[in-house]
Short mmCIF file of C-alpha atoms in Angstrom, two decimals:
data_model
loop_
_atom_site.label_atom_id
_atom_site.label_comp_id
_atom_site.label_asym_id
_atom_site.label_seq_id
_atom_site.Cartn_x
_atom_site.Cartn_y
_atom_site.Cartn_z
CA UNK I 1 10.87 -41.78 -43.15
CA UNK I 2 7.62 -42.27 -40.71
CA UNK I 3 6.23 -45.45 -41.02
CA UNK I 4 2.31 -45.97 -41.37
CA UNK I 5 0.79 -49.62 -41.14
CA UNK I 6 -2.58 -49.53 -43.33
CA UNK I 7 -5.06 -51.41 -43.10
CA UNK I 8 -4.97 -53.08 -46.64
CA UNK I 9 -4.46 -56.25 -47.33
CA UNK I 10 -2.18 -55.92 -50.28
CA UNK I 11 -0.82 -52.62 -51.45
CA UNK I 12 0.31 -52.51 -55.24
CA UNK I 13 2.41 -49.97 -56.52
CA UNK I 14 0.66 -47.54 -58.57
CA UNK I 15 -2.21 -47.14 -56.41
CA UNK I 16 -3.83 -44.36 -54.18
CA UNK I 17 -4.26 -45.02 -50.63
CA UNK I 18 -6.12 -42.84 -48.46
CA UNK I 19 -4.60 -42.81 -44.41
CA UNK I 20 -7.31 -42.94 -41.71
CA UNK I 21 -8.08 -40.33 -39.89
CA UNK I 22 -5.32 -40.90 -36.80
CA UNK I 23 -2.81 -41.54 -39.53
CA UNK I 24 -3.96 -38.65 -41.34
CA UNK I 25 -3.99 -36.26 -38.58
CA UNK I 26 0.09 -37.44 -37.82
CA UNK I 27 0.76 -36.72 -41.37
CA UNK I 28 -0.64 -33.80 -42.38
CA UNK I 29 -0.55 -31.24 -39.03
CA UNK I 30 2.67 -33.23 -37.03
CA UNK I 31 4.92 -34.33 -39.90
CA UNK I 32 3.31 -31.23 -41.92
CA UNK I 33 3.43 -33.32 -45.21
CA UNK I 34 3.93 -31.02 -48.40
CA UNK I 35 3.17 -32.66 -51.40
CA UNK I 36 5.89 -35.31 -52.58
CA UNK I 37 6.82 -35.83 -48.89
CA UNK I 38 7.56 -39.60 -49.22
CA UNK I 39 6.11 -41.99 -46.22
CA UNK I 40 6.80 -45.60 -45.84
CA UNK I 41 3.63 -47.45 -45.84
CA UNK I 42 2.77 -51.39 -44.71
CA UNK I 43 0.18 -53.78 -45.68
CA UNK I 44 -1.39 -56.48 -43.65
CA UNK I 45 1.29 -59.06 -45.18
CA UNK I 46 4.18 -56.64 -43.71
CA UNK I 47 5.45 -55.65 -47.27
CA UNK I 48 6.60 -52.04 -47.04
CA UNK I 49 6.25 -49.69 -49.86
CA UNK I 50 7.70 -46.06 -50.59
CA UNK I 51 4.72 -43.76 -50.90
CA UNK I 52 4.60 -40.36 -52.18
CA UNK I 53 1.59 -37.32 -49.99
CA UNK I 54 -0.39 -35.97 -53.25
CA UNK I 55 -3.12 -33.84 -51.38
CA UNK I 56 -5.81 -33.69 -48.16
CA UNK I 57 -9.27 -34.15 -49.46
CA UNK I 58 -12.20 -32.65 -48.47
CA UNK I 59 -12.66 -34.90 -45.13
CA UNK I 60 -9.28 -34.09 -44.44
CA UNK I 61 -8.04 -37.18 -45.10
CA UNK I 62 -4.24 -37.49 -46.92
CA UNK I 63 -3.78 -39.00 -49.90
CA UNK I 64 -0.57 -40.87 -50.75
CA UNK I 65 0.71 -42.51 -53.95
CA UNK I 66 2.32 -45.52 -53.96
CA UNK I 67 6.13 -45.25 -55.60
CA UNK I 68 8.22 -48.05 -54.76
CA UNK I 69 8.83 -51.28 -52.54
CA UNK I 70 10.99 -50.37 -49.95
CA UNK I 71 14.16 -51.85 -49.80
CA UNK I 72 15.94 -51.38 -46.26
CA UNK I 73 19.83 -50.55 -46.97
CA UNK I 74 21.97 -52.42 -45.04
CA UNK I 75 24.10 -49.56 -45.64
CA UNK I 76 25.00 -47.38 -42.23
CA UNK I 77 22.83 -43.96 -42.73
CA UNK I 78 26.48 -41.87 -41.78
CA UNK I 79 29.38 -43.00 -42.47
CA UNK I 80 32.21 -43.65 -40.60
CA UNK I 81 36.29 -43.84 -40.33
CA UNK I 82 37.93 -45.95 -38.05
CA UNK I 83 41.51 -44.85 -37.15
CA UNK I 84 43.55 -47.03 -35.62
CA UNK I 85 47.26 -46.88 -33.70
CA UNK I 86 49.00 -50.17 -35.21
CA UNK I 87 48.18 -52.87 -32.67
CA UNK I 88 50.43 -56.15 -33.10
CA UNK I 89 49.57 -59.89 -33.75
CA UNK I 90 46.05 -60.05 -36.38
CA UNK I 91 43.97 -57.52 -34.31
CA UNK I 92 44.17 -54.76 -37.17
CA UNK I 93 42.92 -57.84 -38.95
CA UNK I 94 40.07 -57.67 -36.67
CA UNK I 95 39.09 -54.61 -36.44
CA UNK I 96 38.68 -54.23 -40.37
CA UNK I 97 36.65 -57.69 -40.47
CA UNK I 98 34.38 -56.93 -37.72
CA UNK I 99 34.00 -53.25 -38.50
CA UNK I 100 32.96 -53.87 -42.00
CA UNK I 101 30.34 -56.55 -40.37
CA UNK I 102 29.79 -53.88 -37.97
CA UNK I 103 29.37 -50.95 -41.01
CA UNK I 104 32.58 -49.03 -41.44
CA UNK I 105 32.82 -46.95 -44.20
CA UNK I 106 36.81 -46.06 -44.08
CA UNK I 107 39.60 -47.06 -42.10
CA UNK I 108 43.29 -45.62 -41.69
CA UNK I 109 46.09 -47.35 -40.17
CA UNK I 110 47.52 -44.47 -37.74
CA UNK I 111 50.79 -44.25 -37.15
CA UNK I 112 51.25 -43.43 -33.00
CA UNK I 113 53.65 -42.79 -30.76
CA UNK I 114 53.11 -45.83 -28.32
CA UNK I 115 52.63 -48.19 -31.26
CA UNK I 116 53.82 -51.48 -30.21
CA UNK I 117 54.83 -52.34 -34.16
CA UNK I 118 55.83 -50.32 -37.08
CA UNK I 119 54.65 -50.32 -40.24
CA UNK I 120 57.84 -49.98 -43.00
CA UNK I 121 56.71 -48.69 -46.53
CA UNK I 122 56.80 -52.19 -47.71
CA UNK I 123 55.04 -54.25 -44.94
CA UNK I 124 52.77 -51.31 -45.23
CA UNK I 125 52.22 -52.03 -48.39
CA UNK I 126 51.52 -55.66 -48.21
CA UNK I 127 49.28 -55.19 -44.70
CA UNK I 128 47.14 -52.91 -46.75
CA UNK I 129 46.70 -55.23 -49.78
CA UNK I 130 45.76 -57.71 -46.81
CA UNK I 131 43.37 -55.85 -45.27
CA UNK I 132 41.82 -54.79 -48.36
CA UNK I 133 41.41 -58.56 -49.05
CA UNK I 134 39.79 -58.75 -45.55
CA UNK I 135 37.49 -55.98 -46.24
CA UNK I 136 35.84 -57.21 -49.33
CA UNK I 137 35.44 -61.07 -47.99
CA UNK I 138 33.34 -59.40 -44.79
CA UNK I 139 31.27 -57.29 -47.02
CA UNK I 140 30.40 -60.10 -49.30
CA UNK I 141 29.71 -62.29 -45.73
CA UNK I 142 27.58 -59.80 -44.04
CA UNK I 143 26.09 -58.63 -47.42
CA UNK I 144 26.83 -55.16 -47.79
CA UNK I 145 26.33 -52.80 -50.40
CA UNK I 146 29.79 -51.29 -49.95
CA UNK I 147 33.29 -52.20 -49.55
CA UNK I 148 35.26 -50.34 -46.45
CA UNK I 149 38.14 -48.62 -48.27
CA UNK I 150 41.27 -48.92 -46.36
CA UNK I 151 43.43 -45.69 -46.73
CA UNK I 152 47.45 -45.70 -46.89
CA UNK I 153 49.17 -45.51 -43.46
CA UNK I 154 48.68 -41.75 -42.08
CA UNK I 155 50.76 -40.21 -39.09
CA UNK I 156 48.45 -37.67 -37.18
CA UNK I 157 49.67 -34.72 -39.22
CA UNK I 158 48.58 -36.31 -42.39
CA UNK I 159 45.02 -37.00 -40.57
CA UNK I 160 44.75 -33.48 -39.83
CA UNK I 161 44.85 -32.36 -43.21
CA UNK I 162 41.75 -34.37 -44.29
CA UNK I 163 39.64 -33.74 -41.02
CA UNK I 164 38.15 -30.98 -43.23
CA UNK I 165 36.21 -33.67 -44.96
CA UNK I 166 34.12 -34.70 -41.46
CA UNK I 167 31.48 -33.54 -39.88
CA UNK I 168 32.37 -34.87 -36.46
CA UNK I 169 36.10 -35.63 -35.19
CA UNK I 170 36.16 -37.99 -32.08
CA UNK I 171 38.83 -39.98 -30.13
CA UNK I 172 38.20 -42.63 -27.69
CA UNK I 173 39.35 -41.49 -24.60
CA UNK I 174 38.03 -40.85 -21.07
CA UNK I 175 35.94 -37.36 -21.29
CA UNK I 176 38.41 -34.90 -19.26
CA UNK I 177 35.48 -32.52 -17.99
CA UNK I 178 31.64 -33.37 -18.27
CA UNK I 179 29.90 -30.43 -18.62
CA UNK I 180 26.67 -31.98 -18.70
CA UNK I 181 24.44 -34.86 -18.21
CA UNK I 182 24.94 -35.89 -21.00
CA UNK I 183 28.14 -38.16 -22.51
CA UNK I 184 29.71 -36.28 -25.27
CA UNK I 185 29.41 -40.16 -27.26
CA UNK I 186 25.64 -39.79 -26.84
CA UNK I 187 25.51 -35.62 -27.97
CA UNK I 188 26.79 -36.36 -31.24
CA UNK I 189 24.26 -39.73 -31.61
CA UNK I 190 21.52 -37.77 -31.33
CA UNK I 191 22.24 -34.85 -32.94
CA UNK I 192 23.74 -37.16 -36.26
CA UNK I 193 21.68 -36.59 -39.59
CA UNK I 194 21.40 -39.05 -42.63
CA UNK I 195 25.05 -38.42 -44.83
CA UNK I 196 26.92 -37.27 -41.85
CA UNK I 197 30.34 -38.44 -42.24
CA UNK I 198 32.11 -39.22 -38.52
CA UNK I 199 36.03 -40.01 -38.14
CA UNK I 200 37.06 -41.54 -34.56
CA UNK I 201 40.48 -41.92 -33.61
CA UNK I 202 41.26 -45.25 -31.02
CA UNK I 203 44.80 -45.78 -29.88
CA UNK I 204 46.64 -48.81 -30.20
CA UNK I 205 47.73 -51.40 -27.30
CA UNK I 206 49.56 -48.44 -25.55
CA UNK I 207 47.09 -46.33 -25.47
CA UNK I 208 47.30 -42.71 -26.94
CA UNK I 209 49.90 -40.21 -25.44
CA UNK I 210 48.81 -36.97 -23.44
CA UNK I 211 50.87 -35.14 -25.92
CA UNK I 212 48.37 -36.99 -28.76
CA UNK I 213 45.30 -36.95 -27.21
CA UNK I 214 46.68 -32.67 -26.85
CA UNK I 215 47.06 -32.45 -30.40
CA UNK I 216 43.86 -34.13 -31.66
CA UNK I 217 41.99 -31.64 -28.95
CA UNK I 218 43.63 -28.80 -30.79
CA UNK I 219 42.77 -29.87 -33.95
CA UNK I 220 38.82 -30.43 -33.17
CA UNK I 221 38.48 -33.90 -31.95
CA UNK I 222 36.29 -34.54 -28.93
CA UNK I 223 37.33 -36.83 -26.38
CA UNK I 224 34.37 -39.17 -26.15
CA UNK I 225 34.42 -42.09 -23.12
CA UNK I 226 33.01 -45.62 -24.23
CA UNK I 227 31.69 -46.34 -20.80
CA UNK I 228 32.72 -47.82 -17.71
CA UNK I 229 34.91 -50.53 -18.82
CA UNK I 230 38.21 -50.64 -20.19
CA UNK I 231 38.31 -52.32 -23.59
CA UNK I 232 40.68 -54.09 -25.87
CA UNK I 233 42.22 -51.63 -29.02
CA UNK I 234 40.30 -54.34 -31.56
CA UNK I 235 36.75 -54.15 -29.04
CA UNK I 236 35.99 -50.37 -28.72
CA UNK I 237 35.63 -49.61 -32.40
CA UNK I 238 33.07 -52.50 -32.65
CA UNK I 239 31.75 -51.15 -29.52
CA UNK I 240 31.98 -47.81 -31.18
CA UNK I 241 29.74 -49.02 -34.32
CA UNK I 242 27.32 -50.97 -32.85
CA UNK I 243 26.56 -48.87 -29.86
CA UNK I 244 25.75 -46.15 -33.04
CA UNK I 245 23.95 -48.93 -35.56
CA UNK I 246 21.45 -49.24 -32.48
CA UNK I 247 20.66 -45.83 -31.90
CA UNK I 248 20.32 -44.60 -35.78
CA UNK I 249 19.33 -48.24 -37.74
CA UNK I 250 17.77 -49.63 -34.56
CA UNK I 251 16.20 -47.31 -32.14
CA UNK I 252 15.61 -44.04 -33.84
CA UNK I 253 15.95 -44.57 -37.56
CA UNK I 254 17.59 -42.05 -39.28
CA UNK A 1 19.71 -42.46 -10.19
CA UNK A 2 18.82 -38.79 -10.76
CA UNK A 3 22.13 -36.39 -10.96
CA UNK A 4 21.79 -32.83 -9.86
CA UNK A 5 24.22 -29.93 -10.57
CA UNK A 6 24.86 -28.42 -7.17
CA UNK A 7 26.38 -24.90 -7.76
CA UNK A 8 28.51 -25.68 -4.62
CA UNK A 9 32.73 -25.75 -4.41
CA UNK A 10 32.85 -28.42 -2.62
CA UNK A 11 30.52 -31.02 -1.02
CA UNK A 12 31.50 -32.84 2.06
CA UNK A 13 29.82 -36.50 3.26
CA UNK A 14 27.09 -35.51 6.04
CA UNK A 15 26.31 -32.41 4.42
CA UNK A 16 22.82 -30.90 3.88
CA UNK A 17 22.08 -29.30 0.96
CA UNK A 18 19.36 -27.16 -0.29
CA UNK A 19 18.44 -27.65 -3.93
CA UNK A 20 17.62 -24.61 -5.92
CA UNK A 21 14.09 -23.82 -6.82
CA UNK A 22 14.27 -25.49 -10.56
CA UNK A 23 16.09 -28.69 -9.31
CA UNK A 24 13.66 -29.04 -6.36
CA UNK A 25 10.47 -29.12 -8.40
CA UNK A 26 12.00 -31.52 -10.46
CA UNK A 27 12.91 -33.74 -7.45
CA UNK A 28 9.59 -33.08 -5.84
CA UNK A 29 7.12 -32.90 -8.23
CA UNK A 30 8.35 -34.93 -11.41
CA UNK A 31 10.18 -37.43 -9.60
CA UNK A 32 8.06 -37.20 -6.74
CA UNK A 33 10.27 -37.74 -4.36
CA UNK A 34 10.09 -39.54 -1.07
CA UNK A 35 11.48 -39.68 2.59
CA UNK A 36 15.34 -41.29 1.51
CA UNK A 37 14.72 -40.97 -2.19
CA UNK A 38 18.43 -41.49 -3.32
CA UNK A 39 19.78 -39.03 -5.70
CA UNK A 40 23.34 -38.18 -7.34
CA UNK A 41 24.99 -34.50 -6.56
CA UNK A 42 27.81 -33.28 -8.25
CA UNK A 43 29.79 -30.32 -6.69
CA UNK A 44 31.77 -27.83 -8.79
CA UNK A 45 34.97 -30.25 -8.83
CA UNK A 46 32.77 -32.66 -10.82
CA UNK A 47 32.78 -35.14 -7.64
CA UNK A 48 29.49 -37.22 -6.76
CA UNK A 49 27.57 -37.93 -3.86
CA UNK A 50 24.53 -40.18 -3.50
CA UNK A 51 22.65 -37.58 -1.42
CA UNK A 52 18.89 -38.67 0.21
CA UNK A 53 15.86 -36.60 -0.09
CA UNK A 54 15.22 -35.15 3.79
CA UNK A 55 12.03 -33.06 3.05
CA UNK A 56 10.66 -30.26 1.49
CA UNK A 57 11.24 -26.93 3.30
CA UNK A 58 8.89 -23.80 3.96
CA UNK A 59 10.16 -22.70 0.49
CA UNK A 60 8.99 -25.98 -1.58
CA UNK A 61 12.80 -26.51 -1.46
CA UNK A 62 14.45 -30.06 -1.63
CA UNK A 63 17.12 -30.68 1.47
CA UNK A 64 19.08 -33.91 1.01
CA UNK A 65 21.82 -34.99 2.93
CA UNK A 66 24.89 -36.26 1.62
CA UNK A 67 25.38 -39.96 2.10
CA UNK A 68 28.49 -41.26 0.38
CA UNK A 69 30.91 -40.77 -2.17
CA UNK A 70 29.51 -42.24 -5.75
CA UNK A 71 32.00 -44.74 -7.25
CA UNK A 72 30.91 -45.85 -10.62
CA UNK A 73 30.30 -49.39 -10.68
CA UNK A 74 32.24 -51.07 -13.86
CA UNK A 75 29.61 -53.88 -13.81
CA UNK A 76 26.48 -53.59 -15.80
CA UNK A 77 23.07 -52.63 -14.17
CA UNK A 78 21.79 -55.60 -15.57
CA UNK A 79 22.66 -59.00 -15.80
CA UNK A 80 23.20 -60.58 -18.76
CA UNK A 81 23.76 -64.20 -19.69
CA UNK A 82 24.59 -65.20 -23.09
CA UNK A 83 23.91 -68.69 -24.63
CA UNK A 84 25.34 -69.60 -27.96
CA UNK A 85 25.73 -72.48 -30.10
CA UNK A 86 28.80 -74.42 -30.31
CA UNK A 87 31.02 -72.40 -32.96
CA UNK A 88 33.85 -73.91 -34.24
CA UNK A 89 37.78 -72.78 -33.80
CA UNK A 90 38.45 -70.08 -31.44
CA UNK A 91 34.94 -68.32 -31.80
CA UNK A 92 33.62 -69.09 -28.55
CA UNK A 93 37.17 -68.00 -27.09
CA UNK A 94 36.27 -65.16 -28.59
CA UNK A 95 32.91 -64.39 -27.60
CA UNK A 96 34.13 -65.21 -23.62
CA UNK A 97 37.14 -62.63 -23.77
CA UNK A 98 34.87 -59.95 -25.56
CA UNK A 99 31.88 -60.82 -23.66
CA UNK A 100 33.41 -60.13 -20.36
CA UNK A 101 35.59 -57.01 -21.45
CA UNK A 102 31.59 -55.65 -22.66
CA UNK A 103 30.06 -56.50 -19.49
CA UNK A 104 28.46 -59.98 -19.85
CA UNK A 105 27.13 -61.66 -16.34
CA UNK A 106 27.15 -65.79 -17.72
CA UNK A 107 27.96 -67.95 -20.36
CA UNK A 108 26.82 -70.45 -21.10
CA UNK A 109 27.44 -73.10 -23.82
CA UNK A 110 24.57 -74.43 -25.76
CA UNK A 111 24.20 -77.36 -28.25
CA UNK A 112 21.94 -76.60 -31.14
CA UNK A 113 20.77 -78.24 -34.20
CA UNK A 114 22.95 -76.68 -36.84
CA UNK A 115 26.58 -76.27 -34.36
CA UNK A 116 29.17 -77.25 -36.86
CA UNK A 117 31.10 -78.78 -34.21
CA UNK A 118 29.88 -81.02 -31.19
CA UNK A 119 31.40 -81.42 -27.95
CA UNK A 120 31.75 -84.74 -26.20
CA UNK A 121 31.72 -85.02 -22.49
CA UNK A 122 35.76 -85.21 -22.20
CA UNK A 123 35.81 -81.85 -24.45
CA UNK A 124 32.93 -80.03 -22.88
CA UNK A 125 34.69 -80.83 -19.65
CA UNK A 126 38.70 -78.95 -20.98
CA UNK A 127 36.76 -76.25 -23.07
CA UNK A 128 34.85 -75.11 -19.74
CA UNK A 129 38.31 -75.21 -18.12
CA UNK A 130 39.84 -73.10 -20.96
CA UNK A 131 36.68 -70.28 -21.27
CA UNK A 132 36.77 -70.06 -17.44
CA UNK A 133 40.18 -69.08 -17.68
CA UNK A 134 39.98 -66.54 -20.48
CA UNK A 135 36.79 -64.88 -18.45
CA UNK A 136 39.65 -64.69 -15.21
CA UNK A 137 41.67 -63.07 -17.55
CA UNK A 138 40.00 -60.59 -19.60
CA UNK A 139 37.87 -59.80 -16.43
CA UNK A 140 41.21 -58.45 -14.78
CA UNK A 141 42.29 -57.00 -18.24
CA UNK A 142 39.14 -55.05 -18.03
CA UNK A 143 38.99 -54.03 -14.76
CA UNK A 144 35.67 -55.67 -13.68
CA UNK A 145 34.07 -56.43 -10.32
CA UNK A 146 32.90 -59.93 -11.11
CA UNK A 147 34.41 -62.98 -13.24
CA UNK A 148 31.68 -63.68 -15.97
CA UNK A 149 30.27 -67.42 -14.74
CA UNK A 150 30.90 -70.03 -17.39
CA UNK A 151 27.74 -72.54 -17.38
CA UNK A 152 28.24 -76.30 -18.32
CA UNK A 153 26.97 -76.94 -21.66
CA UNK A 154 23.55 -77.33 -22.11
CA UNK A 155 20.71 -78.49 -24.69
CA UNK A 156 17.61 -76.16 -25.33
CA UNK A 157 15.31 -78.41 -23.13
CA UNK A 158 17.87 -77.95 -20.45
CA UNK A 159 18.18 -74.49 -20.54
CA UNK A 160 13.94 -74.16 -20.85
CA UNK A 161 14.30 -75.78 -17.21
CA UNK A 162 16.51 -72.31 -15.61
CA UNK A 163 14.55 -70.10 -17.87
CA UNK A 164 11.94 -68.63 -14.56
CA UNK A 165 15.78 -67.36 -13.05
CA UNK A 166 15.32 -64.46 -15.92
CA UNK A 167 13.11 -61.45 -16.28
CA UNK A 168 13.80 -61.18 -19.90
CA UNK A 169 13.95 -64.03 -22.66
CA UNK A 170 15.35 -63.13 -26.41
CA UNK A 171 16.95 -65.05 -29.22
CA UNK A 172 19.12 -63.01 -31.60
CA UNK A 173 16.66 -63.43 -34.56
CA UNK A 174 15.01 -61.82 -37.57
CA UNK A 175 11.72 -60.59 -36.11
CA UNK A 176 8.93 -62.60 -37.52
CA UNK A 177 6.15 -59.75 -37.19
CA UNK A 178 6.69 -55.71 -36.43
CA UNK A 179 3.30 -54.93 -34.62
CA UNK A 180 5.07 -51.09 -34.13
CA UNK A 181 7.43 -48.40 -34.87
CA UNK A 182 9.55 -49.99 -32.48
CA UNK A 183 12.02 -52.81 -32.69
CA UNK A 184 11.83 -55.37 -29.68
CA UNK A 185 15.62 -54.73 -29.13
CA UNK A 186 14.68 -51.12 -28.03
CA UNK A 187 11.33 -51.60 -26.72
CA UNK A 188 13.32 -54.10 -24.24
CA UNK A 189 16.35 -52.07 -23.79
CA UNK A 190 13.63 -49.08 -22.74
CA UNK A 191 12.02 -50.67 -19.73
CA UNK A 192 14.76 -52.32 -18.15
CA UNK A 193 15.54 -51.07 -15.09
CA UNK A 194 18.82 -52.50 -12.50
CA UNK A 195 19.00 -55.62 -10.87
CA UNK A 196 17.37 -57.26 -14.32
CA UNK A 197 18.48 -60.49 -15.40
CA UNK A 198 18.43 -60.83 -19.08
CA UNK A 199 19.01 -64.34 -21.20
CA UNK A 200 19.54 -63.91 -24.65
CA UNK A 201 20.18 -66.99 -27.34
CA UNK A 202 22.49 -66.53 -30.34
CA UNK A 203 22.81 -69.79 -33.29
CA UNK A 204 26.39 -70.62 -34.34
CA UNK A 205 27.86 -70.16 -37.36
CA UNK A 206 24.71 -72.43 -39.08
CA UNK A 207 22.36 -70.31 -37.42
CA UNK A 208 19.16 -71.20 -35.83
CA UNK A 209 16.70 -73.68 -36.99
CA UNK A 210 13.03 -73.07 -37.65
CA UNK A 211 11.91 -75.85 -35.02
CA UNK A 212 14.47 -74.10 -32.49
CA UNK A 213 12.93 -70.74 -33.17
CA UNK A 214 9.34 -72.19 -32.51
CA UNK A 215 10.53 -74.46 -29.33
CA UNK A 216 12.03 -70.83 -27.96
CA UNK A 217 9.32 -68.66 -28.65
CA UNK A 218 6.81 -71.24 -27.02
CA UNK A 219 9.05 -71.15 -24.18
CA UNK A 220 8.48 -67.24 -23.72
CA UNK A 221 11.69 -66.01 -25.99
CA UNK A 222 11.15 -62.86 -28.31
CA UNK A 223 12.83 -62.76 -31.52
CA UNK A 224 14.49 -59.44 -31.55
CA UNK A 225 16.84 -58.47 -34.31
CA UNK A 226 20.45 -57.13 -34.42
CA UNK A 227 20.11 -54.20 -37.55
CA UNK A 228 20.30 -54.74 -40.82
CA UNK A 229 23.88 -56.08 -41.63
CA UNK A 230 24.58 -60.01 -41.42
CA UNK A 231 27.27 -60.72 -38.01
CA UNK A 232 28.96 -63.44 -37.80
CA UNK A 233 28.39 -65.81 -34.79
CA UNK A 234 31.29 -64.43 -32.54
CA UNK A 235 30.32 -61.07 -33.53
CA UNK A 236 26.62 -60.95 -32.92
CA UNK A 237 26.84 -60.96 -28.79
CA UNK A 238 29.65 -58.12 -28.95
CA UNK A 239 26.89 -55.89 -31.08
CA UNK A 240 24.67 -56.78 -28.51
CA UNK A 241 26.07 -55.86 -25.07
CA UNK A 242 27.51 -53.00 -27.12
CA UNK A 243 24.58 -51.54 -27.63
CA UNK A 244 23.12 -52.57 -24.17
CA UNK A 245 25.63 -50.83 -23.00
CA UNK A 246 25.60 -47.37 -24.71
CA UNK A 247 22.07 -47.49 -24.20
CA UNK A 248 21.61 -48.09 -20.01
CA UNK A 249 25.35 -47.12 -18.66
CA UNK A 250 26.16 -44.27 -21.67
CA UNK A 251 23.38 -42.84 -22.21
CA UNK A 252 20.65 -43.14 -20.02
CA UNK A 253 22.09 -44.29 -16.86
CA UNK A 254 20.04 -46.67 -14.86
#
């Protein structure tokens, strides 16, 4: 939502505020406000309030309503899966704690060729009990709205036949070709819309096979480089979410 | 630098090339160009070149000559030292290995108000040892160029005293006031340009005091803040070079 700093000193909710004429201008011919288009509007004491466009009167000038007090979510705009190849030691531990800090929506333990562990049914069943444990003690640290769900353990042919529920299938992997200037990691940030729902695949310790990284190319996944560096299976998908929390919570707000 | 498409098989090192009409304005007139003006060209077999601007022809056309293969540099653009409180267990372990694999420049140690744990002069001594070792390491795990310096530790009034070695100053921090749209992470991250040295201050797990916050903003630090979720202490600096990174070396390369 734009953001308009008025120059009031205390905005109540409830009451009528009319924009200056700068602010008016942006509103009503850039944004081309209809009426209900909400705005986020601050006061001199930096509350922000939810405000409602009722009408331009006869200088021109818009009218907004005040609705609400605005309460930022801490919740990621899009939301996003983390797959992961089963890396040894507590590094799937990891990756759940710091990707719920980091704003995970979802993750799946993937089951990949160069795994360096196995998961059998049972330790499955216990690792996912643990990391659902995991999962909620994060959320409640870093005071999120939502709990990550962690999904059963998936092989990639299982994936595939829920990729229908994404709008954007990635794997972290060096791009093969770049067609552009532009990385395919930062065509899909700025293109990404508010509900979007993103599923990345990263490999485990070993890395994901050219056979794999074949398949998930087939199947609609875009190869997407993290940059120059190589990085740890437990670092890139924290890379991964907080090189996107800074473009769409921090930069450009979606 | 600026990377131009040449629609050319195969460059060879020596070469001139002629630019085509659209790239050549571009080179001439919006970057305005000048006598050895470095520039990036890519051939059809997606190699690069740092190529230098000659002069413009009777045509208004760009001829550069080809310098030099272009290897991408795995180090960051920037420099970037981060100081953090004195976190307790293997935190700090942490933030070195991660640190390094995301690019950091220096570490350095720094004892804060609130640091759960303190370190005597016997321990500082073994725990500088033991980070410089894990930099060594993960620095050859991730391929880099340079071993991330470890700093001895210091006090706030101690590191005031290096502060003039650094073109930016920032403590990872609520922002106290939003004077614009934009957040002082991004307003930052959009001017830097390489060869900057950045130092940026993170609390441990108690955080940062009020007295701390007021001693570092006297001293020329800006608050900036790190999105809307809670990190944890060893998480925090990860988001941030993260994000650094996506922004200057993914996706506007600088």
């Amino acid at each position: 939502m734009q953001r308009y700093f008025v120059e009031i000193p205390k905005i109540t909710i409830g009451d009528t505020l009319t924009l200056n004429q700068n602010d008016s201008h942006h509103l009503i011919r850039v944004m081309r406000a209809k009426l209900n288009t909400e705005i986020l509007v601050v006061d001199s004491q930096q509350q922000v309030f939810i405000a409602a466009f009722i009408r331009a009167n006869d200088q021109q000038l818009a009218e907004v309503k005040v609705l609400t007090a605005y309460q930022q979510s801490v919740e990621m705009p899009v939301a996003v899966t983390i797959a992961c190849g089963l890396s040894k030691h507590d590094k799937i531990d990891t990756i759940v704690q710091k990707g719920t800090e980091c704003g995970m929506d979802a993750f799946i333990p993937l089951a990949l060729d160069r795994d360096v562990v196995q998961w059998t049914h049972n330790k499955s069943l216990a690792k996912i009990e643990r990391l659902k444990k995991i999962a909620k003690e994060a959320a409640e640290q870093s005071h999120r709205q939502k709990i990550p769900e962690i999904k059963d353990l998936m092989n990639l042919n299982q994936l595939f036949e829920i990729c229908w529920q994404y709008d954007y299938l990635l794997v972290a992997y060096e791009e093969t070709a770049r067609s552009t200037e532009q990385s395919q990691l930062s065509q899909v940030f700025n293109q990404l819309e508010r509900g979007k729902r993103i599923l990345i695949v990263f490999g485990s310790e070993g890395g994901l096979t050219a056979n794999e990284i074949t398949l998930l190319e087939a199947n609609g996944f875009t190869a997407c480089s993290l940059g120059p560096r190589i990085l740890r299976a437990e670092t890139a998908p924290i890379f991964f979410l907080s090189a996107l929390s800074y473009k769409i919570e921090i930069e450009n707000k979606i």
